[in-house]
mmCIF file of C-alpha atoms in Angstrom:
data_model
loop_
_atom_site.group_PDB
_atom_site.id
_atom_site.type_symbol
_atom_site.label_atom_id
_atom_site.label_comp_id
_atom_site.label_asym_id
_atom_site.label_seq_id
_atom_site.Cartn_x
_atom_site.Cartn_y
_atom_site.Cartn_z
ATOM 1 C CA MET S 1 -38.907 -14.815 1.958
ATOM 2 C CA SER S 2 -36.163 -17.011 0.382
ATOM 3 C CA VAL S 3 -33.803 -19.565 1.820
ATOM 4 C CA SER S 4 -30.155 -19.887 1.048
ATOM 5 C CA PRO S 5 -28.218 -22.719 2.762
ATOM 6 C CA VAL S 6 -24.503 -22.116 1.932
ATOM 7 C CA LEU S 7 -22.134 -25.032 2.040
ATOM 8 C CA ARG S 8 -18.587 -23.838 2.489
ATOM 9 C CA ALA S 9 -16.860 -22.473 -0.559
ATOM 10 C CA THR S 10 -18.302 -25.203 -2.813
ATOM 11 C CA GLY S 11 -21.532 -23.258 -3.151
ATOM 12 C CA LEU S 12 -25.126 -24.476 -2.890
ATOM 13 C CA SER S 13 -25.980 -28.174 -2.757
ATOM 14 C CA ALA S 14 -28.483 -29.395 -5.413
ATOM 15 C CA LEU S 15 -31.251 -29.689 -2.708
ATOM 16 C CA ALA S 16 -30.551 -26.173 -1.402
ATOM 17 C CA LEU S 17 -30.601 -24.787 -4.908
ATOM 18 C CA GLY S 18 -33.930 -26.412 -5.484
ATOM 19 C CA SER S 19 -35.231 -24.759 -2.334
ATOM 20 C CA VAL S 20 -34.042 -21.380 -3.457
ATOM 21 C CA LEU S 21 -35.625 -21.754 -6.842
ATOM 22 C CA ALA S 22 -38.862 -23.040 -5.393
ATOM 23 C CA LEU S 23 -39.122 -20.123 -2.946
ATOM 24 C CA SER S 24 -38.068 -17.298 -5.179
ATOM 25 C CA GLY S 25 -41.329 -17.639 -7.158
ATOM 26 C CA CYS S 26 -43.538 -18.489 -4.234
ATOM 27 C CA GLY S 27 -46.409 -16.014 -3.663
ATOM 28 C CA ALA S 28 -47.900 -17.510 -0.494
ATOM 29 C CA ILE S 29 -45.892 -18.366 2.581
ATOM 30 C CA THR S 30 -48.151 -19.341 5.396
ATOM 31 C CA SER S 31 -48.148 -20.425 8.983
ATOM 32 C CA LEU S 32 -45.584 -22.666 10.766
ATOM 33 C CA VAL S 33 -46.009 -25.392 13.275
ATOM 34 C CA GLY S 34 -46.577 -23.978 16.778
ATOM 35 C CA GLY S 35 -48.768 -21.142 15.670
ATOM 36 C CA GLY S 36 -45.994 -18.953 14.335
ATOM 37 C CA ASN S 37 -45.191 -18.118 10.747
ATOM 38 C CA VAL S 38 -42.075 -17.878 8.563
ATOM 39 C CA PHE S 39 -41.914 -14.160 9.357
ATOM 40 C CA GLU S 40 -41.678 -14.821 13.117
ATOM 41 C CA ILE S 41 -38.839 -17.275 13.161
ATOM 42 C CA SER S 42 -36.615 -16.125 16.078
ATOM 43 C CA VAL S 43 -33.240 -16.728 17.550
ATOM 44 C CA GLY S 44 -33.179 -20.009 19.358
ATOM 45 C CA ASP S 45 -35.647 -21.738 17.069
ATOM 46 C CA CYS S 46 -34.414 -25.253 16.060
ATOM 47 C CA PHE S 47 -35.404 -27.524 13.230
ATOM 48 C CA VAL S 48 -34.214 -30.474 11.065
ATOM 49 C CA GLU S 49 -32.842 -28.807 7.983
ATOM 50 C CA SER S 50 -33.862 -31.541 5.524
ATOM 51 C CA GLU S 51 -37.448 -31.268 6.727
ATOM 52 C CA MET S 52 -37.398 -27.429 6.188
ATOM 53 C CA ASN S 53 -35.920 -27.915 2.669
ATOM 54 C CA ALA S 54 -38.704 -30.463 1.958
ATOM 55 C CA ALA S 55 -41.308 -27.875 3.117
ATOM 56 C CA PHE S 56 -39.789 -25.156 0.922
ATOM 57 C CA ALA S 57 -39.546 -27.460 -2.055
ATOM 58 C CA THR S 58 -43.357 -27.682 -2.203
ATOM 59 C CA GLY S 59 -43.531 -24.118 -3.427
ATOM 60 C CA GLU S 60 -45.842 -22.897 -0.631
ATOM 61 C CA VAL S 61 -44.625 -23.147 2.894
ATOM 62 C CA SER S 62 -47.343 -24.066 5.361
ATOM 63 C CA ASP S 63 -45.182 -26.147 7.741
ATOM 64 C CA VAL S 64 -41.583 -25.534 8.752
ATOM 65 C CA PRO S 65 -41.193 -28.208 11.367
ATOM 66 C CA LEU S 66 -39.702 -26.431 14.399
ATOM 67 C CA VAL S 67 -38.570 -28.673 17.265
ATOM 68 C CA GLU S 68 -37.543 -27.904 20.815
ATOM 69 C CA CYS S 69 -33.779 -27.522 20.926
ATOM 70 C CA SER S 70 -33.640 -30.205 23.591
ATOM 71 C CA GLU S 71 -34.883 -32.606 20.884
ATOM 72 C CA GLU S 72 -32.573 -33.911 18.057
ATOM 73 C CA HIS S 73 -32.109 -31.328 15.340
ATOM 74 C CA ASP S 74 -29.364 -30.176 12.988
ATOM 75 C CA ALA S 75 -30.151 -26.471 12.523
ATOM 76 C CA GLU S 76 -30.714 -23.492 14.838
ATOM 77 C CA VAL S 77 -31.512 -19.814 14.218
ATOM 78 C CA TYR S 78 -28.676 -17.833 15.730
ATOM 79 C CA TYR S 79 -29.228 -14.242 14.572
ATOM 80 C CA THR S 80 -31.898 -12.021 13.016
ATOM 81 C CA GLU S 81 -31.692 -8.499 11.678
ATOM 82 C CA ASP S 82 -34.113 -6.338 9.711
ATOM 83 C CA LEU S 83 -32.882 -4.579 6.548
ATOM 84 C CA PRO S 84 -33.551 -0.867 6.327
ATOM 85 C CA GLU S 85 -37.016 0.443 5.304
ATOM 86 C CA GLY S 86 -37.523 1.782 1.831
ATOM 87 C CA ASP S 87 -37.795 0.481 -1.685
ATOM 88 C CA PHE S 88 -36.511 -3.043 -2.468
ATOM 89 C CA PRO S 89 -32.725 -2.499 -2.831
ATOM 90 C CA GLY S 90 -32.339 -5.268 -5.397
ATOM 91 C CA THR S 91 -31.404 -8.953 -5.145
ATOM 92 C CA GLU S 92 -27.658 -8.335 -5.310
ATOM 93 C CA SER S 93 -27.928 -5.827 -2.431
ATOM 94 C CA VAL S 94 -30.021 -8.233 -0.336
ATOM 95 C CA ASP S 95 -27.617 -11.013 -1.057
ATOM 96 C CA ALA S 96 -24.600 -8.854 0.000
ATOM 97 C CA SER S 97 -26.344 -7.736 3.168
ATOM 98 C CA THR S 98 -27.284 -11.327 4.028
ATOM 99 C CA GLU S 99 -23.747 -12.502 3.543
ATOM 100 C CA GLU S 100 -22.366 -9.731 5.753
ATOM 101 C CA ILE S 101 -25.053 -10.294 8.436
ATOM 102 C CA CYS S 102 -24.810 -14.096 8.543
ATOM 103 C CA TYR S 103 -21.255 -15.071 7.697
ATOM 104 C CA GLY S 104 -19.298 -12.262 9.462
ATOM 105 C CA ASP S 105 -19.039 -11.145 13.058
ATOM 106 C CA ASN S 106 -22.502 -12.474 14.074
ATOM 107 C CA PHE S 107 -21.449 -15.940 13.097
ATOM 108 C CA THR S 108 -18.074 -15.660 14.902
ATOM 109 C CA ASP S 109 -19.711 -14.276 18.045
ATOM 110 C CA PHE S 110 -22.172 -17.138 18.214
ATOM 111 C CA VAL S 111 -20.068 -20.129 17.160
ATOM 112 C CA GLY S 112 -16.695 -19.017 18.548
ATOM 113 C CA VAL S 113 -14.582 -19.001 15.335
ATOM 114 C CA SER S 114 -14.971 -17.364 11.874
ATOM 115 C CA TYR S 115 -17.069 -19.022 9.228
ATOM 116 C CA ASP S 116 -13.988 -20.017 7.273
ATOM 117 C CA GLU S 117 -12.548 -21.825 10.281
ATOM 118 C CA SER S 118 -15.723 -23.447 11.431
ATOM 119 C CA GLU S 119 -16.956 -27.006 10.917
ATOM 120 C CA ILE S 120 -20.545 -25.672 11.211
ATOM 121 C CA TYR S 121 -22.365 -24.495 8.112
ATOM 122 C CA ALA S 122 -24.741 -21.555 7.832
ATOM 123 C CA GLY S 123 -27.859 -20.667 5.883
ATOM 124 C CA ALA S 124 -30.248 -17.724 5.727
ATOM 125 C CA LEU S 125 -33.839 -16.831 5.193
ATOM 126 C CA PHE S 126 -34.130 -13.418 3.547
ATOM 127 C CA PRO S 127 -36.709 -11.276 1.792
ATOM 128 C CA THR S 128 -37.557 -11.570 -1.865
ATOM 129 C CA GLU S 129 -38.723 -8.569 -3.863
ATOM 130 C CA GLU S 130 -42.259 -9.983 -3.631
ATOM 131 C CA SER S 131 -42.228 -10.508 0.189
ATOM 132 C CA TRP S 132 -40.548 -7.049 0.619
ATOM 133 C CA ASN S 133 -43.187 -5.320 -1.399
ATOM 134 C CA GLN S 134 -46.310 -7.223 -0.541
ATOM 135 C CA LEU S 135 -45.659 -8.239 3.074
ATOM 136 C CA ASP S 136 -43.235 -5.555 4.309
ATOM 137 C CA ASP S 137 -40.661 -8.308 4.882
ATOM 138 C CA ARG S 138 -37.220 -6.984 5.885
ATOM 139 C CA GLU S 139 -35.907 -9.813 8.108
ATOM 140 C CA VAL S 140 -32.806 -11.790 7.536
ATOM 141 C CA ALA S 141 -32.782 -14.892 9.724
ATOM 142 C CA CYS S 142 -29.376 -16.589 9.987
ATOM 143 C CA TYR S 143 -29.146 -20.271 11.016
ATOM 144 C CA LEU S 144 -26.481 -22.925 11.671
ATOM 145 C CA MET S 145 -26.453 -26.393 10.223
ATOM 146 C CA THR S 146 -24.447 -29.428 11.244
ATOM 147 C CA GLN S 147 -25.062 -31.185 7.879
ATOM 148 C CA GLY S 148 -26.488 -34.525 8.991
ATOM 149 C CA GLU S 149 -25.141 -34.818 12.494
ATOM 150 C CA MET S 150 -28.036 -34.508 14.817
ATOM 151 C CA VAL S 151 -27.486 -32.624 18.156
ATOM 152 C CA THR S 152 -29.481 -31.663 21.240
ATOM 153 C CA GLY S 153 -29.190 -28.345 22.824
ATOM 154 C CA THR S 154 -27.794 -25.099 21.376
ATOM 155 C CA LEU S 155 -24.974 -24.781 18.916
ATOM 156 C CA ALA S 156 -23.729 -21.628 20.701
ATOM 157 C CA GLY S 157 -19.984 -21.907 21.185
ATOM 158 C CA ALA S 158 -19.844 -25.159 19.185
ATOM 159 C CA ASN S 159 -16.268 -24.290 17.972
ATOM 160 C CA ARG S 160 -14.797 -22.633 21.032
#
């Protein structure tokens, strides 16, 4: 599974790019705090994005520090969707599907305005060819980020 925090039209930050590069070659992604694992991240899970990036930058993910949404955090999973079964469709296809899933209507429905109009950023966890083929990973998990501003509670309707 790979991670892709997207920062407005300016593209990936250097830290986010490092996270993507570290994960794309990662063969072992293991358990998360709380007994879950990266393949079980679900809508409503909250975390501190810089701590997640630090975990991904190690090359092997053994600890994505999930927190209760009532605690301070700057990121929240707002939508998940499985890509269709079958052979790996290619990186470009997964990227295009992830963009459509995370930055279109699902973002607007959760936040209250389109991604282009929002002051909230978005990122995604998505399958790599390796996780697709070896672990039957099909899930795209979309998350919101406030970029440094800590919040408590949900980000649902943040821009309504």
